[in-house]
């Protein structure tokens, strides 16, 4: 899908260095291949814990944190300037003590809820949130540790395209009623229902938005044939939802902030009979977001979305340096090295109207 050139907006935009509030970095060779892409433009990122096995303890989070910094130093050398913000993977067995250790560590900044079976490596996820996790949630509410939510029900009777909307009713509302002061981030929202819910909810609720859900609707998955590199979870929705998400992201509301959900999978694991979910955007996220904001004449609200609202919600300082975006064509590479295989970024081979001045 061609991304249209905007008309009346500045050609250069300098903003406080952004952070990515939802990122998959993987581990081992994959980690080494991708970490530099995020560190190039972002100051910090919230690191998802859905490794195999998942990161369920503070001790595991500390070890993963150290592997990330080692991988970064190995690829970027002296240029390494990036802080990974670690998360724990919530399970039916997460204790209040573990939440206490996480808070005390200073490196764990949130806990992630994957409903069991919802997405990649979510088998160890939660089966009954209020029934099994009440002690952990109460402690998180008490110490101000945000819960990051993959907001889809897993009930096979619910249509894949309706799973986020149904989640609001079945899980989000009861959760927020039981723990009204718990900070909750509704991750990678994909529907008008979720955008409206977050906009109107009382209490400390926010949402992250990915570049793909701002730029594309579900037609992109079927454009001229099956397009596996546009397949992620929650799946792209219809155009009315895309428009509502873009309106929310660019509205200036403090409740919406940047979270790429950049999720690398080797080319062969996406281009096969049962392909993995995830879009790789760490490389060109800021160009994609600038393109989306520019399409609706809202570049002036990009800095709040990318660089202010996230740290403000998490209670962290904003970054003190800047990056500069320029209206210069950026050709998205056809593929990138990924260990001994390769990775296809979102919109591979296409030209974006914005780039980051390195
Ligand atoms: O598309 C996705 N990919 N959605 C997720 O929730 C997980 C992610 C991954 O880890 O690959
Ligand atoms: Zn994710």
Short mmCIF file of C-alpha atoms and ligand atoms in Angstrom, two decimals:
data_model
loop_
_atom_site.label_atom_id
_atom_site.label_comp_id
_atom_site.label_asym_id
_atom_site.label_seq_id
_atom_site.Cartn_x
_atom_site.Cartn_y
_atom_site.Cartn_z
CA UNK A 1 0.00 0.00 0.00
CA UNK A 2 1.68 3.33 -0.99
CA UNK A 3 2.00 5.77 1.88
CA UNK A 4 0.96 9.19 0.60
CA UNK A 5 3.20 12.23 0.75
CA UNK A 6 1.88 14.94 3.07
CA UNK A 7 1.48 18.56 1.98
CA UNK A 8 1.72 21.29 4.59
CA UNK A 9 4.04 20.37 7.45
CA UNK A 10 7.62 21.08 8.44
CA UNK A 11 10.42 19.18 6.74
CA UNK A 12 12.45 18.74 9.91
CA UNK A 13 11.27 17.75 13.35
CA UNK A 14 13.52 17.61 16.40
CA UNK A 15 12.07 15.84 19.40
CA UNK A 16 13.10 14.57 22.80
CA UNK A 17 14.63 11.13 22.28
CA UNK A 18 11.73 8.64 22.18
CA UNK A 19 11.31 5.38 24.11
CA UNK A 20 9.66 2.17 22.97
CA UNK A 21 7.16 0.99 25.60
CA UNK A 22 6.65 -2.48 24.08
CA UNK A 23 9.47 -4.41 22.46
CA UNK A 24 10.51 -8.03 21.80
CA UNK A 25 14.28 -8.50 21.78
CA UNK A 26 14.45 -12.33 21.96
CA UNK A 27 17.71 -13.89 23.13
CA UNK A 28 21.04 -15.29 21.90
CA UNK A 29 21.95 -14.63 18.25
CA UNK A 30 18.55 -13.04 17.54
CA UNK A 31 19.08 -10.54 20.36
CA UNK A 32 22.50 -9.62 19.00
CA UNK A 33 21.00 -9.08 15.55
CA UNK A 34 18.20 -6.71 16.61
CA UNK A 35 19.19 -4.81 19.75
CA UNK A 36 21.22 -2.20 17.87
CA UNK A 37 18.22 -1.22 15.73
CA UNK A 38 16.25 -0.14 18.78
CA UNK A 39 19.23 1.46 20.55
CA UNK A 40 19.98 3.63 17.51
CA UNK A 41 16.92 5.86 18.00
CA UNK A 42 15.30 4.97 21.31
CA UNK A 43 16.61 5.81 24.78
CA UNK A 44 14.82 3.00 26.60
CA UNK A 45 12.45 0.16 25.86
CA UNK A 46 10.10 -2.02 27.86
CA UNK A 47 11.36 -5.54 27.14
CA UNK A 48 8.75 -8.26 26.77
CA UNK A 49 9.33 -11.39 28.87
CA UNK A 50 7.92 -14.04 26.49
CA UNK A 51 11.14 -15.98 26.09
CA UNK A 52 11.27 -19.77 26.20
CA UNK A 53 11.11 -20.33 29.15
CA UNK A 54 9.43 -17.04 30.10
CA UNK A 55 11.02 -14.46 32.41
CA UNK A 56 8.97 -15.02 35.56
CA UNK A 57 11.38 -14.00 38.33
CA UNK A 58 13.43 -10.93 39.14
CA UNK A 59 16.55 -13.08 39.06
CA UNK A 60 15.78 -14.15 35.48
CA UNK A 61 14.99 -10.54 34.55
CA UNK A 62 18.36 -9.41 35.94
CA UNK A 63 20.19 -12.07 33.94
CA UNK A 64 18.28 -11.17 30.75
CA UNK A 65 19.01 -7.47 31.38
CA UNK A 66 22.72 -8.26 31.57
CA UNK A 67 22.58 -10.34 28.35
CA UNK A 68 20.91 -7.42 26.57
CA UNK A 69 23.60 -4.98 27.68
CA UNK A 70 26.34 -7.44 26.71
CA UNK A 71 24.78 -7.96 23.26
CA UNK A 72 24.52 -4.21 22.81
CA UNK A 73 28.13 -3.60 23.83
CA UNK A 74 29.25 -6.33 21.41
CA UNK A 75 27.45 -4.73 18.46
CA UNK A 76 27.60 -1.00 19.22
CA UNK A 77 30.79 -0.68 21.27
CA UNK A 78 31.23 2.80 22.72
CA UNK A 79 28.06 4.01 21.05
CA UNK A 80 25.97 1.80 23.34
CA UNK A 81 23.52 4.16 25.04
CA UNK A 82 20.31 2.40 25.83
CA UNK A 83 18.45 1.26 28.94
CA UNK A 84 16.36 -1.91 28.84
CA UNK A 85 13.38 -1.68 31.19
CA UNK A 86 12.63 -5.22 32.26
CA UNK A 87 9.29 -6.92 32.84
CA UNK A 88 8.10 -10.10 34.53
CA UNK A 89 5.75 -12.58 32.91
CA UNK A 90 2.69 -13.00 35.12
CA UNK A 91 1.67 -16.60 35.79
CA UNK A 92 -0.96 -18.24 37.97
CA UNK A 93 1.85 -18.73 40.51
CA UNK A 94 3.40 -15.24 40.69
CA UNK A 95 3.63 -14.32 44.39
CA UNK A 96 3.34 -10.96 46.14
CA UNK A 97 6.92 -11.51 47.35
CA UNK A 98 8.12 -11.77 43.76
CA UNK A 99 6.45 -8.43 43.00
CA UNK A 100 8.25 -6.97 46.03
CA UNK A 101 11.60 -8.26 44.74
CA UNK A 102 10.85 -6.87 41.29
CA UNK A 103 10.07 -3.43 42.66
CA UNK A 104 13.16 -3.41 44.87
CA UNK A 105 15.42 -4.43 41.96
CA UNK A 106 15.08 -1.05 40.25
CA UNK A 107 15.40 -2.79 36.86
CA UNK A 108 11.93 -4.36 36.61
CA UNK A 109 9.35 -1.76 35.63
CA UNK A 110 6.19 -3.72 34.86
CA UNK A 111 4.49 -7.12 34.80
CA UNK A 112 3.00 -8.57 31.62
CA UNK A 113 -0.30 -10.42 31.37
CA UNK A 114 -0.57 -12.92 28.55
CA UNK A 115 -3.85 -14.82 28.70
CA UNK A 116 -2.73 -18.47 28.30
CA UNK A 117 -2.53 -19.35 24.61
CA UNK A 118 -3.16 -15.82 23.29
CA UNK A 119 0.06 -15.46 21.29
CA UNK A 120 3.75 -16.40 20.79
CA UNK A 121 5.14 -18.22 23.85
CA UNK A 122 2.07 -17.59 26.00
CA UNK A 123 1.53 -21.20 27.13
CA UNK A 124 2.63 -20.35 30.67
CA UNK A 125 0.22 -17.41 30.79
CA UNK A 126 -2.63 -16.74 33.15
CA UNK A 127 -5.69 -19.00 33.15
CA UNK A 128 -7.86 -17.03 35.61
CA UNK A 129 -6.67 -13.50 36.36
CA UNK A 130 -8.76 -12.54 39.37
CA UNK A 131 -9.00 -16.09 40.68
CA UNK A 132 -5.28 -16.90 40.54
CA UNK A 133 -3.38 -13.59 40.57
CA UNK A 134 -5.18 -11.47 43.17
CA UNK A 135 -2.26 -11.40 45.65
CA UNK A 136 0.24 -10.33 42.98
CA UNK A 137 -2.14 -7.71 41.58
CA UNK A 138 -2.82 -6.27 45.03
CA UNK A 139 0.90 -5.90 45.65
CA UNK A 140 1.42 -4.30 42.23
CA UNK A 141 -1.36 -1.83 42.99
CA UNK A 142 0.26 -1.08 46.36
CA UNK A 143 3.80 -0.49 45.04
CA UNK A 144 2.76 1.24 41.78
CA UNK A 145 3.99 -1.49 39.41
CA UNK A 146 2.07 -1.29 36.08
CA UNK A 147 0.29 -4.31 34.61
CA UNK A 148 0.79 -4.56 30.84
CA UNK A 149 -2.07 -6.36 29.21
CA UNK A 150 -2.26 -8.42 26.04
CA UNK A 151 -5.96 -7.69 25.67
CA UNK A 152 -7.48 -10.60 23.79
CA UNK A 153 -9.72 -13.38 25.07
CA UNK A 154 -8.64 -16.85 24.05
CA UNK A 155 -12.12 -18.39 23.88
CA UNK A 156 -12.15 -20.26 20.54
CA UNK A 157 -15.85 -19.47 20.18
CA UNK A 158 -15.04 -15.76 19.82
CA UNK A 159 -14.15 -14.53 16.34
CA UNK A 160 -10.48 -13.56 16.08
CA UNK A 161 -11.43 -10.03 15.02
CA UNK A 162 -13.67 -9.58 18.11
CA UNK A 163 -11.30 -10.89 20.78
CA UNK A 164 -10.06 -7.48 21.91
CA UNK A 165 -13.54 -5.96 22.23
CA UNK A 166 -14.76 -8.98 24.21
CA UNK A 167 -11.68 -8.79 26.46
CA UNK A 168 -12.76 -5.32 27.63
CA UNK A 169 -16.03 -6.68 28.94
CA UNK A 170 -14.83 -10.01 30.28
CA UNK A 171 -11.44 -9.12 31.78
CA UNK A 172 -10.57 -5.42 31.71
CA UNK A 173 -13.68 -4.11 33.43
CA UNK A 174 -13.72 -6.68 36.26
CA UNK A 175 -9.95 -6.21 36.74
CA UNK A 176 -10.22 -2.44 37.03
CA UNK A 177 -13.21 -2.72 39.34
CA UNK A 178 -11.28 -5.04 41.67
CA UNK A 179 -8.04 -2.98 41.54
CA UNK A 180 -9.04 0.61 40.71
CA UNK A 181 -5.66 2.14 41.59
CA UNK A 182 -3.61 -0.44 39.62
CA UNK A 183 -1.73 1.16 36.71
CA UNK A 184 -2.80 -0.68 33.56
CA UNK A 185 -1.41 -0.37 30.04
CA UNK A 186 -3.70 -1.82 27.39
CA UNK A 187 -0.97 -2.94 25.01
CA UNK A 188 -0.99 -2.63 21.20
CA UNK A 189 -4.66 -1.64 20.93
CA UNK A 190 -6.27 -2.43 17.59
CA UNK A 191 -9.92 -1.36 17.86
CA UNK A 192 -12.07 1.73 18.28
CA UNK A 193 -13.60 -0.10 21.26
CA UNK A 194 -10.24 -0.17 23.07
CA UNK A 195 -9.36 3.43 22.12
CA UNK A 196 -12.73 4.65 23.41
CA UNK A 197 -12.39 2.58 26.58
CA UNK A 198 -8.96 4.01 27.38
CA UNK A 199 -9.97 7.56 26.51
CA UNK A 200 -12.98 7.45 28.85
CA UNK A 201 -11.84 5.18 31.68
CA UNK A 202 -11.37 6.56 35.14
CA UNK A 203 -8.07 5.98 36.90
CA UNK A 204 -4.53 5.17 35.77
CA UNK A 205 -5.12 3.53 32.37
CA UNK A 206 -3.09 4.05 29.21
CA UNK A 207 -2.50 2.31 25.87
CA UNK A 208 0.36 1.67 23.48
CA UNK A 209 -0.05 1.77 19.70
CA UNK A 210 2.07 0.06 17.07
CA UNK A 211 3.03 1.62 13.74
CA UNK A 212 1.32 -1.14 11.77
CA UNK A 213 -2.05 -0.57 13.43
CA UNK A 214 -1.82 3.18 12.67
CA UNK A 215 -0.81 2.74 9.03
CA UNK A 216 -2.59 -0.38 7.77
CA UNK A 217 -5.92 -2.12 7.93
CA UNK A 218 -6.60 -5.83 7.49
CA UNK A 219 -6.64 -5.55 3.69
CA UNK A 220 -2.83 -5.38 3.92
CA UNK A 221 -2.74 -9.05 5.01
CA UNK A 222 -4.48 -10.11 1.80
CA UNK A 223 -3.14 -7.57 -0.73
CA UNK A 224 -2.56 -9.54 -3.94
CA UNK A 225 -2.08 -12.80 -1.99
CA UNK A 226 -1.34 -13.80 1.58
CA UNK A 227 1.15 -11.36 3.13
CA UNK A 228 2.71 -13.00 6.21
CA UNK A 229 4.82 -9.97 7.12
CA UNK A 230 1.63 -8.04 7.92
CA UNK A 231 0.41 -10.75 10.29
CA UNK A 232 0.67 -9.91 13.98
CA UNK A 233 -1.47 -10.35 17.08
CA UNK A 234 -3.77 -8.73 17.79
CA UNK A 235 -4.45 -8.90 14.06
CA UNK A 236 -4.95 -5.77 11.91
CA UNK A 237 -8.61 -4.71 11.91
CA UNK A 238 -10.90 -2.90 9.47
CA UNK A 239 -10.36 0.70 8.33
CA UNK A 240 -12.81 2.30 10.80
CA UNK A 241 -10.66 0.93 13.63
CA UNK A 242 -7.43 2.16 12.06
CA UNK A 243 -8.89 5.64 11.79
CA UNK A 244 -10.02 5.62 15.42
CA UNK A 245 -6.56 4.46 16.57
CA UNK A 246 -4.81 7.14 14.55
CA UNK A 247 -7.19 9.76 15.95
CA UNK A 248 -6.43 8.59 19.51
CA UNK A 249 -2.65 8.42 19.01
CA UNK A 250 -2.49 11.89 17.45
CA UNK A 251 -5.09 13.48 19.74
CA UNK A 252 -2.60 14.86 22.24
CA UNK A 253 -4.17 12.75 25.03
CA UNK A 254 -1.55 11.72 27.57
CA UNK A 255 -3.03 8.23 27.74
CA UNK A 256 -1.62 7.06 24.42
CA UNK A 257 2.03 6.36 23.77
CA UNK A 258 4.49 4.59 21.52
CA UNK A 259 4.99 0.84 21.73
CA UNK A 260 6.22 -0.77 18.53
CA UNK A 261 5.60 -4.42 19.48
CA UNK A 262 8.50 -5.03 17.11
CA UNK A 263 8.57 -8.84 17.11
CA UNK A 264 11.28 -10.46 14.99
CA UNK A 265 10.79 -13.93 13.52
CA UNK A 266 13.16 -15.47 10.98
CA UNK A 267 11.85 -15.24 7.41
CA UNK A 268 11.27 -18.99 7.21
CA UNK A 269 9.09 -19.01 10.32
CA UNK A 270 6.82 -16.34 8.84
CA UNK A 271 6.74 -17.69 5.29
CA UNK A 272 5.52 -21.22 5.98
CA UNK A 273 2.26 -23.14 6.19
CA UNK A 274 1.69 -21.98 9.77
CA UNK A 275 3.44 -18.62 10.04
CA UNK A 276 4.40 -16.83 13.26
CA UNK A 277 2.71 -13.58 14.35
CA UNK A 278 4.82 -10.43 14.57
CA UNK A 279 6.02 -7.45 12.53
CA UNK A 280 9.62 -6.24 12.68
CA UNK A 281 9.70 -2.44 12.99
CA UNK A 282 12.59 -1.63 15.36
CA UNK A 283 14.71 -0.48 12.42
CA UNK A 284 12.34 2.15 11.01
CA UNK A 285 9.71 2.72 13.71
CA UNK A 286 10.17 6.48 13.94
CA UNK A 287 9.89 6.88 10.15
CA UNK A 288 6.68 4.83 10.22
CA UNK A 289 5.15 6.81 13.11
CA UNK A 290 6.13 10.15 11.53
CA UNK A 291 4.46 9.02 8.30
CA UNK A 292 1.27 8.15 10.18
CA UNK A 293 1.15 11.41 12.16
CA UNK A 294 1.92 13.46 9.05
CA UNK A 295 -0.92 11.81 7.10
CA UNK A 296 -3.42 13.49 9.43
CA UNK A 297 -1.49 16.75 9.87
CA UNK A 298 -0.56 15.98 13.50
CA UNK A 299 3.23 15.93 13.51
CA UNK A 300 3.14 18.51 16.30
CA UNK A 301 1.71 15.81 18.61
CA UNK A 302 4.35 13.18 17.79
CA UNK A 303 6.75 14.25 20.55
CA UNK A 304 4.16 13.82 23.33
CA UNK A 305 3.22 10.38 21.98
CA UNK A 306 6.78 9.17 21.39
CA UNK A 307 8.76 10.86 24.14
CA UNK A 308 6.64 12.35 26.94
CA UNK A 309 3.50 10.34 27.70
CA UNK A 310 5.28 7.03 28.30
CA UNK A 311 7.81 8.15 30.90
CA UNK A 312 5.17 10.33 32.56
CA UNK A 313 2.85 7.33 32.98
CA UNK A 314 5.64 5.07 34.28
CA UNK A 315 6.90 7.79 36.64
CA UNK A 316 10.31 7.96 34.95
CA UNK A 317 12.19 11.06 33.77
CA UNK A 318 11.91 12.05 30.13
CA UNK A 319 15.07 11.64 28.07
CA UNK A 320 17.24 14.73 27.94
CA UNK A 321 18.72 14.49 24.43
CA UNK A 322 16.97 14.66 21.06
CA UNK A 323 16.63 13.02 17.65
CA UNK A 324 15.79 14.73 14.37
CA UNK A 325 13.35 13.47 11.75
CA UNK A 326 13.64 14.74 8.20
CA UNK A 327 11.29 14.56 5.24
CA UNK A 328 13.70 12.51 3.17
CA UNK A 329 12.82 9.24 1.49
CA UNK A 330 13.76 6.11 3.39
CA UNK A 331 13.97 2.83 1.50
CA UNK A 332 13.04 -0.03 3.79
CA UNK A 333 15.54 -2.88 3.24
CA UNK A 334 14.22 -6.06 1.63
CA UNK A 335 15.78 -8.10 4.42
CA UNK A 336 18.19 -7.89 7.34
CA UNK A 337 20.74 -10.34 8.76
CA UNK A 338 19.34 -12.40 11.65
CA UNK A 339 21.85 -14.83 13.13
CA UNK A 340 22.48 -17.42 10.43
CA UNK A 341 19.21 -16.56 8.71
CA UNK A 342 17.31 -13.40 7.74
CA UNK A 343 14.57 -11.10 8.88
CA UNK A 344 12.04 -9.25 6.72
CA UNK A 345 11.03 -5.84 8.13
CA UNK A 346 7.51 -4.44 7.83
CA UNK A 347 6.98 -2.70 4.46
CA UNK A 348 10.19 -4.25 3.09
CA UNK A 349 11.22 -2.74 -0.23
CA UNK A 350 8.84 0.22 0.15
CA UNK A 351 9.76 3.89 0.41
CA UNK A 352 8.70 5.96 3.42
CA UNK A 353 8.54 9.78 3.22
CA UNK A 354 10.39 10.33 6.54
CA UNK A 355 13.72 9.23 7.92
CA UNK A 356 15.79 9.79 11.05
CA UNK A 357 18.92 11.88 10.67
CA UNK A 358 21.62 9.65 12.17
O1 LIG B 1 2.37 -10.45 16.84
C1 LIG B 1 2.81 -10.68 17.95
N1 LIG B 1 4.06 -11.17 18.13
N2 LIG B 1 2.03 -10.47 19.01
C2 LIG B 1 2.38 -10.84 20.23
O2 LIG B 1 1.61 -10.64 21.12
C3 LIG B 1 3.66 -11.54 20.47
C4 LIG B 1 4.64 -11.24 19.43
C5 LIG B 1 5.84 -12.16 19.44
O3 LIG B 1 6.41 -12.37 20.50
O4 LIG B 1 6.21 -12.65 18.36
ZN1 LIG B 2 4.19 -7.89 21.99
#
